[in-house]
Amino acid sequence: MNAADWRALVEAYLDGRLSAEAFMRRFTQAWSELDGRAPRAIADLQGVVEAFETDVGNRVEEGQANDDEMRRAAQKALGELRDDEEARGSPQPHTFDRARAREDMRRFSFQVGGCAGMGCIIAAAWVALCLLQIVFVSDYVQHALHLSAWPSAFIGFFLAFVPIVGNLLAFLDAVDLRGWPIWAAAVVFFAAPAVTMFTGWSRWRRYR
């Protein structure tokens, strides 16, 4: 076991995922199988764990042994292990925390579901605005240049995606040729595209 594995074991005890007796057994087993030198914090903790093991053996008939001293020693050892890991950049533990993994998976599923649902609505609105803008720009080109439908649609398709230019041409077509109120044309061809792009960018930044 490396320092990170020892830290994970101590954290499991302090977080309540291991009882005092279970921690004692796992610690004692890991100590007996130790190959090499243990971190100083673990070496200091070993003596306290050994004393708790003795206390447990003496209290079989008297009730549960008090693990307050071992808990304090474990908290001290955990602090030292974390300080050492921050200083040395030690590797992450190999132990698998099922409870934490389930919580992370639930959080990930919620975020992805929310992002996908709103993302579809934003994408549909953006596509609808693009198609509407292409139609209006093509119509404006046809009337302004007196072209037939196909050349106007070809030119209008590319002009519709030019920032500001496409919005302005669609706005002029809506107001001058189709009789839209100015405020309605401004909302559809200026405000709505800006809102959909900003909303999509914000959600991408949040969930990336």
mmCIF file of C-alpha atoms in Angstrom, residues 3 13 16 21 29 33 53 63 77 83 89 110 112 115 130 132 136 154 158 173 175 177 205:
data_model
loop_
_atom_site.group_PDB
_atom_site.id
_atom_site.type_symbol
_atom_site.label_atom_id
_atom_site.label_comp_id
_atom_site.label_asym_id
_atom_site.label_seq_id
_atom_site.Cartn_x
_atom_site.Cartn_y
_atom_site.Cartn_z
ATOM 1 C CA ALA A 3 0.460 6.631 1.189
ATOM 2 C CA TYR A 13 -12.978 4.925 9.112
ATOM 3 C CA GLY A 16 -18.167 6.151 9.092
ATOM 4 C CA GLU A 21 -13.301 -2.939 14.596
ATOM 5 C CA GLN A 29 -3.787 -6.906 7.953
ATOM 6 C CA GLU A 33 1.508 -7.424 4.665
ATOM 7 C CA GLU A 53 -6.895 -4.238 19.453
ATOM 8 C CA GLY A 63 -19.024 -4.410 25.906
ATOM 9 C CA ALA A 77 -2.497 10.821 10.776
ATOM 10 C CA ASP A 83 0.012 17.431 3.888
ATOM 11 C CA GLY A 89 1.997 15.094 -5.408
ATOM 12 C CA PHE A 110 -28.843 14.804 -13.819
ATOM 13 C CA VAL A 112 -26.402 15.457 -18.765
ATOM 14 C CA CYS A 115 -28.149 19.779 -20.592
ATOM 15 C CA CYS A 130 -31.607 30.155 -39.356
ATOM 16 C CA LEU A 132 -36.411 31.804 -41.343
ATOM 17 C CA PHE A 136 -36.196 36.303 -45.704
ATOM 18 C CA PHE A 154 -28.272 30.356 -53.450
ATOM 19 C CA PHE A 158 -24.640 32.314 -47.808
ATOM 20 C CA ASP A 173 -37.256 42.203 -45.850
ATOM 21 C CA VAL A 175 -40.252 45.424 -42.418
ATOM 22 C CA LEU A 177 -41.560 43.901 -48.023
ATOM 23 C CA ARG A 205 -19.375 26.437 -20.368
#
